[in-house]
Structure formats: C-alpha cells, structure tokens
Short mmCIF file of C-alpha atoms in Angstrom, two decimals:
data_model
loop_
_atom_site.label_atom_id
_atom_site.label_comp_id
_atom_site.label_asym_id
_atom_site.label_seq_id
_atom_site.Cartn_x
_atom_site.Cartn_y
_atom_site.Cartn_z
CA MET O 1 -6.60 0.95 -28.91
CA LEU O 2 -4.79 4.27 -29.21
CA LEU O 3 -5.41 6.93 -26.55
CA THR O 4 -4.23 10.53 -26.42
CA ALA O 5 -4.10 12.93 -23.50
CA ASP O 6 -2.86 16.43 -22.82
CA THR O 7 -0.60 15.06 -20.05
CA LEU O 8 0.76 11.55 -19.69
CA LEU O 9 3.12 10.43 -16.92
CA THR O 10 4.82 7.14 -17.62
CA GLY O 11 6.60 6.76 -14.29
CA ARG O 12 9.83 7.65 -16.05
CA GLU O 13 8.95 10.88 -17.83
CA LEU O 14 6.21 13.44 -18.37
CA LEU O 15 4.78 13.71 -21.89
CA ARG O 16 2.72 16.73 -22.85
CA PRO O 17 0.82 15.87 -24.96
CA GLY O 18 1.20 12.12 -24.98
CA TRP O 19 -0.24 9.00 -26.53
CA ILE O 20 -0.38 5.32 -25.64
CA GLU O 21 -1.22 2.34 -27.84
CA ILE O 22 -2.61 -0.81 -26.25
CA SER O 23 -3.20 -4.31 -27.60
CA GLY O 24 -4.99 -6.75 -25.34
CA ASP O 25 -3.59 -6.43 -21.82
CA ARG O 26 -0.21 -5.02 -22.92
CA ILE O 27 1.14 -1.65 -23.96
CA ASP O 28 2.54 -1.61 -27.49
CA ALA O 29 4.00 1.89 -27.55
CA VAL O 30 4.05 5.24 -25.76
CA GLY O 31 5.10 8.58 -27.20
CA ALA O 32 4.99 12.37 -27.03
CA GLY O 33 3.42 14.77 -29.47
CA ALA O 34 1.19 13.74 -32.35
CA PRO O 35 0.09 10.07 -32.37
CA PRO O 36 1.08 7.77 -35.26
CA ARG O 37 -2.55 7.48 -36.39
CA VAL O 38 -6.00 8.77 -35.55
CA ALA O 39 -6.75 8.08 -31.89
CA ASP O 40 -9.50 5.68 -30.85
CA GLY O 41 -9.98 7.79 -27.74
CA ALA O 42 -8.97 11.45 -27.50
CA LEU O 43 -9.11 12.03 -23.75
CA GLY O 44 -8.31 15.73 -23.99
CA GLY O 45 -7.44 17.87 -20.97
CA VAL O 46 -6.74 15.06 -18.54
CA THR O 47 -3.71 13.53 -16.84
CA VAL O 48 -3.03 9.85 -17.45
CA VAL O 49 -0.89 8.00 -14.88
CA PRO O 50 0.03 4.36 -14.21
CA GLY O 51 -2.45 2.37 -12.15
CA PHE O 52 -2.09 2.78 -8.40
CA VAL O 53 -0.58 -0.04 -6.32
CA ASP O 54 -1.87 -0.40 -2.76
CA THR O 55 0.26 -2.83 -0.76
CA HIS O 56 -1.45 -2.29 2.62
CA VAL O 57 -5.24 -2.39 2.65
CA HIS O 58 -7.68 -4.32 4.88
CA GLY O 59 -10.94 -3.84 3.00
CA GLY O 60 -13.39 -1.32 1.63
CA GLY O 61 -16.93 -0.85 0.40
CA GLY O 62 -18.28 -2.30 3.63
CA THR O 63 -16.30 -5.57 3.61
CA ASN O 64 -13.09 -6.94 5.17
CA PHE O 65 -10.51 -9.26 3.67
CA SER O 66 -10.30 -11.06 7.02
CA THR O 67 -13.54 -12.93 6.29
CA ALA O 68 -11.71 -14.66 3.42
CA ALA O 69 -15.07 -14.88 1.63
CA ARG O 70 -14.89 -14.44 -2.15
CA THR O 71 -17.92 -12.14 -2.23
CA ASP O 72 -16.41 -9.84 0.42
CA THR O 73 -13.04 -9.79 -1.30
CA SER O 74 -14.63 -9.00 -4.66
CA THR O 75 -16.65 -6.14 -3.17
CA ALA O 76 -13.59 -4.53 -1.60
CA VAL O 77 -11.42 -5.01 -4.68
CA ASP O 78 -14.07 -3.62 -7.05
CA PHE O 79 -14.49 -0.58 -4.82
CA HIS O 80 -10.77 0.21 -4.78
CA ARG O 81 -10.33 -0.45 -8.49
CA ARG O 82 -12.87 2.25 -9.30
CA HIS O 83 -10.64 4.64 -7.36
CA GLY O 84 -7.60 3.78 -9.47
CA THR O 85 -6.02 0.87 -7.58
CA THR O 86 -5.18 -1.65 -10.30
CA SER O 87 -2.91 -3.79 -8.08
CA LEU O 88 -3.92 -4.62 -4.51
CA VAL O 89 -2.31 -6.65 -1.73
CA ALA O 90 -4.79 -7.72 0.97
CA SER O 91 -3.67 -7.09 4.56
CA LEU O 92 -4.68 -9.27 7.49
CA VAL O 93 -4.59 -8.16 11.13
CA THR O 94 -3.55 -10.26 14.11
CA ALA O 95 -5.60 -13.45 14.48
CA ALA O 96 -5.50 -16.75 16.36
CA PRO O 97 -3.43 -19.49 14.63
CA ASP O 98 -6.36 -21.44 13.18
CA ASP O 99 -8.13 -18.26 12.04
CA LEU O 100 -4.97 -17.01 10.36
CA LEU O 101 -4.57 -20.28 8.45
CA HIS O 102 -8.20 -20.10 7.33
CA GLN O 103 -7.82 -16.51 6.14
CA VAL O 104 -4.57 -17.15 4.27
CA THR O 105 -5.94 -20.28 2.59
CA GLY O 106 -9.04 -18.44 1.38
CA LEU O 107 -7.21 -15.37 0.10
CA ALA O 108 -4.53 -17.50 -1.58
CA ALA O 109 -7.20 -18.77 -3.96
CA ASP O 110 -8.15 -15.17 -4.74
CA VAL O 111 -4.52 -14.40 -5.59
CA ARG O 112 -4.24 -17.42 -7.85
CA ASP O 113 -7.44 -16.34 -9.63
CA GLY O 114 -6.05 -12.84 -10.23
CA LEU O 115 -8.47 -11.02 -7.94
CA LEU O 116 -5.66 -10.02 -5.57
CA ASP O 117 -1.95 -9.45 -6.14
CA GLY O 118 -0.81 -10.94 -2.86
CA ILE O 119 -1.32 -11.15 0.89
CA HIS O 120 0.24 -9.04 3.64
CA LEU O 121 0.34 -10.39 7.20
CA GLU O 122 0.25 -7.41 9.53
CA GLY O 123 0.59 -9.57 12.62
CA PRO O 124 0.42 -11.57 14.78
CA TRP O 125 4.13 -11.14 15.60
CA LEU O 126 3.85 -7.54 16.79
CA SER O 127 4.38 -5.50 19.96
CA THR O 128 1.54 -5.31 22.48
CA VAL O 129 2.89 -1.89 23.50
CA ARG O 130 2.28 -0.61 19.95
CA CYS O 131 -0.72 -2.81 19.13
CA GLY O 132 -2.80 -0.07 17.50
CA ALA O 133 -6.00 -1.64 16.16
CA HIS O 134 -4.83 -5.20 16.80
CA GLN O 135 -6.01 -7.55 19.54
CA PRO O 136 -3.05 -7.66 22.01
CA ALA O 137 -4.21 -10.92 23.57
CA LEU O 138 -3.62 -12.66 20.24
CA MET O 139 -0.12 -11.29 19.64
CA ARG O 140 2.72 -13.76 20.08
CA ASP O 141 6.39 -14.42 19.48
CA PRO O 142 7.19 -15.71 16.00
CA ASP O 143 7.32 -19.51 16.03
CA PRO O 144 9.22 -21.12 13.12
CA ALA O 145 6.67 -23.92 12.86
CA GLU O 146 3.76 -21.48 12.63
CA ILE O 147 5.54 -19.37 10.04
CA ASP O 148 6.15 -22.47 7.94
CA ARG O 149 2.52 -23.60 8.26
CA VAL O 150 1.22 -20.21 7.18
CA LEU O 151 3.58 -19.90 4.22
CA GLU O 152 2.82 -23.44 3.09
CA ALA O 153 -0.91 -22.70 3.25
CA ALA O 154 -0.33 -19.54 1.23
CA ALA O 155 1.60 -21.46 -1.45
CA GLY O 156 3.62 -18.45 -2.58
CA THR O 157 0.90 -15.82 -2.31
CA VAL O 158 2.15 -14.02 0.82
CA ARG O 159 4.10 -10.98 -0.35
CA MET O 160 4.95 -9.30 2.96
CA ILE O 161 4.97 -9.97 6.71
CA THR O 162 5.22 -7.21 9.31
CA ILE O 163 7.12 -8.08 12.47
CA ALA O 164 8.31 -6.30 15.62
CA PRO O 165 12.10 -6.83 15.87
CA GLU O 166 12.13 -6.85 19.68
CA ARG O 167 10.00 -9.98 19.99
CA HIS O 168 11.79 -13.16 21.01
CA GLY O 169 12.97 -14.97 17.89
CA ALA O 170 12.19 -12.05 15.58
CA LEU O 171 15.56 -11.81 13.85
CA ALA O 172 15.62 -15.51 13.04
CA ALA O 173 12.03 -15.19 11.83
CA ILE O 174 12.97 -12.32 9.51
CA GLU O 175 15.75 -14.41 8.02
CA ARG O 176 13.35 -17.33 7.61
CA ILE O 177 10.72 -15.11 5.96
CA VAL O 178 13.20 -13.57 3.53
CA ASP O 179 14.67 -16.98 2.68
CA ARG O 180 11.17 -18.04 1.61
CA GLY O 181 11.03 -15.13 -0.85
CA VAL O 182 8.72 -12.97 1.27
CA VAL O 183 9.35 -9.31 2.12
CA ALA O 184 9.91 -8.67 5.83
CA ALA O 185 8.65 -5.35 7.20
CA VAL O 186 9.23 -3.60 10.52
CA GLY O 187 6.13 -2.23 12.23
CA HIS O 188 3.92 -2.06 15.32
CA THR O 189 7.13 -1.96 17.28
CA GLU O 190 8.76 -0.65 20.45
CA ALA O 191 12.20 -1.59 19.10
CA THR O 192 15.29 0.46 19.79
CA TYR O 193 17.44 1.96 17.08
CA ASP O 194 19.93 -0.92 17.38
CA GLN O 195 17.22 -3.59 17.34
CA THR O 196 15.77 -2.06 14.19
CA ARG O 197 19.19 -1.93 12.52
CA ALA O 198 19.60 -5.62 13.38
CA ALA O 199 16.25 -6.36 11.73
CA ILE O 200 17.36 -4.56 8.57
CA ALA O 201 20.65 -6.47 8.61
CA ALA O 202 18.59 -9.69 8.88
CA GLY O 203 16.72 -8.72 5.71
CA ALA O 204 13.81 -6.39 6.55
CA THR O 205 13.27 -3.92 3.70
CA VAL O 206 9.94 -2.16 4.41
CA ALA O 207 8.72 0.15 7.18
CA THR O 208 5.05 -0.52 7.91
CA HIS O 209 3.23 2.86 8.06
CA LEU O 210 6.24 4.84 9.27
CA PHE O 211 5.63 6.82 12.51
CA ASN O 212 2.30 5.12 13.24
CA ALA O 213 2.34 2.36 15.91
CA MET O 214 6.07 2.91 16.36
CA ARG O 215 8.24 4.03 19.25
CA PRO O 216 8.71 7.77 18.70
CA ILE O 217 12.00 9.56 18.14
CA ASN O 218 13.85 10.55 21.32
CA THR O 219 16.96 12.69 21.57
CA ARG O 220 18.95 9.90 23.21
CA GLU O 221 17.19 6.89 21.67
CA PRO O 222 16.32 7.55 18.01
CA GLY O 223 14.29 4.34 17.84
CA PRO O 224 12.97 2.57 14.74
CA VAL O 225 11.96 5.64 12.73
CA ILE O 226 15.49 6.97 12.30
CA ALA O 227 16.97 3.52 11.67
CA LEU O 228 14.42 2.89 8.93
CA LEU O 229 14.80 6.32 7.35
CA GLU O 230 18.56 6.31 7.16
CA ASP O 231 19.00 2.91 5.48
CA PRO O 232 18.72 3.12 1.67
CA ARG O 233 17.58 -0.50 1.48
CA VAL O 234 14.28 0.32 3.21
CA THR O 235 11.07 1.47 1.52
CA VAL O 236 8.88 3.45 3.93
CA GLU O 237 5.10 3.32 3.85
CA LEU O 238 3.17 6.50 4.57
CA ILE O 239 -0.59 6.82 5.10
CA THR O 240 -1.21 10.18 3.44
CA ASP O 241 -4.87 10.51 4.38
CA GLY O 242 -4.47 13.77 6.31
CA VAL O 243 -5.03 11.93 9.60
CA HIS O 244 -2.04 9.65 10.18
CA VAL O 245 0.83 12.00 9.28
CA ASP O 246 1.16 15.76 9.08
CA PRO O 247 1.93 17.22 5.64
CA ALA O 248 5.26 18.50 6.97
CA LEU O 249 6.30 14.95 7.85
CA TYR O 250 5.33 13.75 4.39
CA ARG O 251 7.45 16.50 2.80
CA HIS O 252 10.41 15.83 5.09
CA VAL O 253 10.43 12.09 4.49
CA SER O 254 10.03 12.50 0.71
CA ARG O 255 12.92 14.97 0.52
CA SER O 256 15.24 13.08 2.86
CA THR O 257 14.79 9.64 1.30
CA GLY O 258 14.73 10.62 -2.38
CA PRO O 259 12.35 9.59 -5.17
CA ASP O 260 12.46 5.81 -4.82
CA ARG O 261 11.84 5.00 -1.16
CA VAL O 262 8.38 6.30 -0.22
CA SER O 263 5.35 4.07 -0.78
CA LEU O 264 1.87 5.54 -0.36
CA ILE O 265 -0.68 3.20 1.21
CA THR O 266 -4.29 3.53 2.31
CA ASP O 267 -4.42 1.11 5.28
CA ALA O 268 -8.11 1.23 4.39
CA ILE O 269 -10.67 -0.74 6.37
CA SER O 270 -14.19 -1.84 5.48
CA ALA O 271 -15.49 1.68 6.21
CA ALA O 272 -13.75 3.11 3.12
CA GLY O 273 -16.46 4.43 0.85
CA MET O 274 -19.11 4.08 3.54
CA SER O 275 -20.89 6.46 5.90
CA ASP O 276 -19.89 7.08 9.51
CA GLY O 277 -20.84 4.29 11.90
CA THR O 278 -19.62 1.08 13.54
CA TYR O 279 -17.42 -1.37 11.67
CA HIS O 280 -14.94 -4.14 12.50
CA LEU O 281 -11.23 -4.61 11.86
CA GLY O 282 -10.51 -8.22 12.66
CA SER O 283 -12.21 -8.85 16.00
CA LEU O 284 -12.13 -5.21 17.13
CA ALA O 285 -15.07 -2.83 16.85
CA VAL O 286 -14.23 0.44 15.09
CA GLU O 287 -16.16 3.70 15.26
CA VAL O 288 -15.99 6.07 12.29
CA VAL O 289 -16.77 9.74 12.95
CA ASP O 290 -16.17 12.39 10.29
CA ARG O 291 -14.46 9.68 8.20
CA VAL O 292 -11.82 9.03 10.90
CA ALA O 293 -11.73 5.44 12.21
CA ARG O 294 -10.86 4.71 15.84
CA VAL O 295 -11.01 1.62 18.03
CA ALA O 296 -14.40 1.85 19.73
CA GLY O 297 -14.26 3.74 23.02
CA THR O 298 -10.69 4.96 22.50
CA GLN O 299 -8.73 7.59 20.59
CA THR O 300 -6.59 4.94 18.86
CA ILE O 301 -6.70 5.35 15.08
CA ALA O 302 -7.83 2.13 13.38
CA GLY O 303 -6.72 2.22 9.77
CA SER O 304 -8.24 4.70 7.33
CA THR O 305 -11.29 5.29 5.20
CA ALA O 306 -9.20 6.58 2.29
CA THR O 307 -8.60 5.44 -1.27
CA MET O 308 -5.42 5.69 -3.33
CA ASP O 309 -6.67 8.61 -5.43
CA HIS O 310 -7.09 10.57 -2.18
CA GLN O 311 -3.53 9.66 -1.12
CA PHE O 312 -2.26 10.72 -4.56
CA ARG O 313 -3.97 14.12 -4.35
CA PHE O 314 -2.59 14.66 -0.83
CA ALA O 315 0.92 13.94 -2.09
CA VAL O 316 0.62 16.37 -4.99
CA LYS O 317 -0.88 19.11 -2.82
CA HIS O 318 1.63 18.88 0.02
CA SER O 319 4.88 17.96 -1.73
CA GLY O 320 6.23 21.51 -1.75
CA LEU O 321 7.23 20.98 -5.40
CA ASP O 322 5.87 22.67 -8.50
CA ARG O 323 2.89 20.95 -10.13
CA ASP O 324 4.89 18.85 -12.57
CA GLY O 325 7.46 17.85 -9.99
CA ALA O 326 4.70 16.92 -7.55
CA LEU O 327 2.95 14.76 -10.16
CA ILE O 328 6.17 12.95 -11.06
CA ALA O 329 6.93 12.24 -7.41
CA ALA O 330 3.40 11.10 -6.59
CA VAL O 331 3.37 8.66 -9.51
CA ARG O 332 6.51 7.01 -8.21
CA GLN O 333 5.15 6.87 -4.66
CA ALA O 334 1.69 5.57 -5.58
CA SER O 335 2.68 3.09 -8.28
CA ILE O 336 6.34 2.47 -9.10
CA ASN O 337 7.82 2.24 -5.60
CA PRO O 338 5.22 -0.01 -3.92
CA ALA O 339 5.33 -2.51 -6.79
CA ARG O 340 9.12 -2.68 -6.67
CA ALA O 341 9.22 -2.95 -2.87
CA LEU O 342 7.06 -6.10 -2.90
CA GLY O 343 8.47 -7.66 -6.03
CA LEU O 344 5.28 -7.19 -8.02
CA PRO O 345 5.47 -6.88 -11.82
CA ALA O 346 6.97 -3.55 -12.84
CA THR O 347 4.40 -0.78 -13.16
CA GLY O 348 4.55 2.24 -15.42
CA LEU O 349 3.46 3.09 -18.92
CA PHE O 350 6.08 1.57 -21.21
CA ALA O 351 6.19 -0.70 -24.25
CA GLY O 352 5.68 -4.28 -23.12
CA GLY O 353 4.18 -3.30 -19.76
CA THR O 354 0.75 -4.21 -18.44
CA ALA O 355 -2.00 -1.86 -19.61
CA ASP O 356 -2.95 -0.47 -16.19
CA LEU O 357 -3.69 3.25 -16.12
CA VAL O 358 -5.78 5.92 -14.42
CA VAL O 359 -7.36 8.97 -16.06
CA LEU O 360 -7.53 12.05 -13.82
CA ASP O 361 -9.36 15.33 -14.40
CA THR O 362 -7.93 18.77 -13.66
CA ASP O 363 -8.68 18.30 -9.94
CA LEU O 364 -7.02 14.85 -10.04
CA ALA O 365 -10.33 13.08 -9.52
CA VAL O 366 -10.58 9.66 -11.19
CA THR O 367 -12.61 9.67 -14.41
CA GLY O 368 -11.31 6.45 -15.96
CA VAL O 369 -9.52 3.26 -14.92
CA LEU O 370 -8.02 0.70 -17.29
CA ARG O 371 -6.86 -2.61 -15.81
CA GLN O 372 -5.12 -5.19 -17.95
CA GLY O 373 -6.45 -3.47 -21.04
CA ALA O 374 -10.11 -3.43 -19.99
CA TRP O 375 -12.03 -0.42 -18.70
CA VAL O 376 -13.08 -0.73 -15.07
CA LEU O 377 -14.35 2.83 -15.25
CA THR O 378 -14.81 4.21 -18.74
CA PRO O 379 -13.88 7.88 -19.30
CA ASN O 380 -15.82 10.29 -21.44
CA VAL O 381 -14.19 10.52 -24.86
#
C-alpha cells in the first residue's frame, strides 16, 4: 500500500509533499516529492503523523482498566485507538494488595495478546499528602516482597511504576524496580529537592504528570519539580488538556527541557468520550462537570476526559512556535518521546518501522488511523 499526503511528519523530518509505502505491518519506504509509482491512496491536503503513544491512561469510553475485564479493556482501547493512540499503557490506581495482584494478572494477559503495550502502576507507594484521586487509606510504604509478587504476576508486562521518594524504603524500591527492567517514576509526592535528586540517582527517569499532585516550587525549597526538570535523564509527563497545566507552563517546560524530554499523556479515566455524570476511578467516585473530572464532593481533579488528539492540538496551538515547528515538536512529545521513555518499540515513520500512523485534517482532527498496517479508522481517499 502506497499513500501520499501533502504533509508527512516522520518524527525526524517534515516532508511536503510526502509518501509512505507499507507492506503488512511494516513500513517499506518513506520519501518526499513524487512517489515511485501511482499511489493506492492519495490522501491530499492532510497531515500524516506517527501513531500517538499514551503511557498514562486509566480508561475511556465508559470503562476502567482497573476491572481487569477483557471486555472493559477492549472498549477503552478501541475508543482511544479511534482518536489516534496506536500504543497504550494501562495505568492502575492505588489498590489493596490482593486487588492489585488481580488487576495486574488480568491486564498482563491483555499485554501478551497485543491489546495493551504494558502496565503502569500509579500507586500504591505514594504520598497521602499528595494523594489526588487515590484512596489514601490504601497507600503504603513499598515492601520488597510485595513488589516482587506484583512483578512476578505481571511476568514482564509492567513498564512503569510511580513512587513517592519520601516513603520509607522508597530508594531501595526504586533500585529494585529498575533492576527488574521496569521504569521508575516520581509522582504523587511531597518530596524535597534533595529527596527527589536521590530518587533520580537511584534510577528514576520519569516525572509522573509534572506539577500535578506534587509539592509546589518554593523560593527556599525548590522541591521535586525543579529537581526533575533540571536532570537531563528525566522525561516529564504533561497533561495538556487545558485543565491540569496552563499553556504558559507547557511552553516553559518544552523550551527549558528541549525536544526530547516532554511526554504528552491523557491521564484519561472512564469518562473520556462520555457525557457529564458520575464515574469511578478505582474505588473513588468521580463527578464530571463540563468535561472536568473531580473527586466527588471536592475540587480535587481526578484524571482527565481527554484523548491524545486533543493533547496534540493543545501542544501545537500553545507551543509559541510557527506551525511547522509546533507540529515537529508535538510529534516528538506525543509519539517519539513517550515510547523511548518506557522502552517501547521505536515509533516514527521510517523504513523497517511499525506501520502506525494518524491522518489529520487541516484542523488536526483525526480522519484516519492505521495500526500495524490495518485501518482502525479509514480516511476518505
């Protein structure tokens, strides 16, 4: 299959016009200008980008990953795929030990079957002071035996674990997690600057939704945000849904860290794609009003109702760069960087790569999604 488009971003360069040839689930060739033969699909005035990679998402389309039920997982994954997410890591919130084992065991089968690309444990080893939409009564210090049980149940499918560095035993836990080939992230934390630096030295390489559920910056105690921003080994997640971070913060972080360290995430819950109403995130009730999710009866934000195409458009609109520069940066942040940060297969449109791509119209709305060489959403050609 040979496709042409007026604009094609590979993740490495911008081609205008561009073409891409696909055989099975792989990309055979990519080029600029006239294609080597008559195209099978002339997409016209669209922008083609690599498939989006969401490494922090709890559900969507009315269902949660925490149920660990195949039907619920399939519903959420199918919903996000139609919005351009071709690689998805399922996030789990804080749960009791037996519940966590059940969830991980169920989702591990979904990873092995190719439905998911991994599991992210956002808890239970977090700070009760910065619990956000997690159940504080279930939070606990990291226990080596529990970590081993969970990772053994996951059988290599856990990609990332978020931990608060100030918890007793946290640094040893980070080392243990990293030694098992899992990415350690810092988040939901009241840690000091020095405690965060110690976590990075122990092997933590991701900041879980930077700024949110974190001790804020103070003039005499810079806290975790500054420690995470200033270390080049750390990839920082940002929830660019227009609710969690101000556009000015997004611009500042993108400029100060450079092109390779920002990872856009949705942190989406089951309410993504649904109407306002009452939902659940783990055991907590969540109220959604005007598409903003909050823990019921509070003002605490509880994840988002966004999709990756929304996050991508936010990034392009608020980057402060010209259109082409904004598109190039957003592709790296929505696809290349998150995949690299979690050790997923390299994304991007290049010969030999997986045939995952998204077709966007002039307003950057999704009109086509190709995953592993098959159309999830077929564009008009």
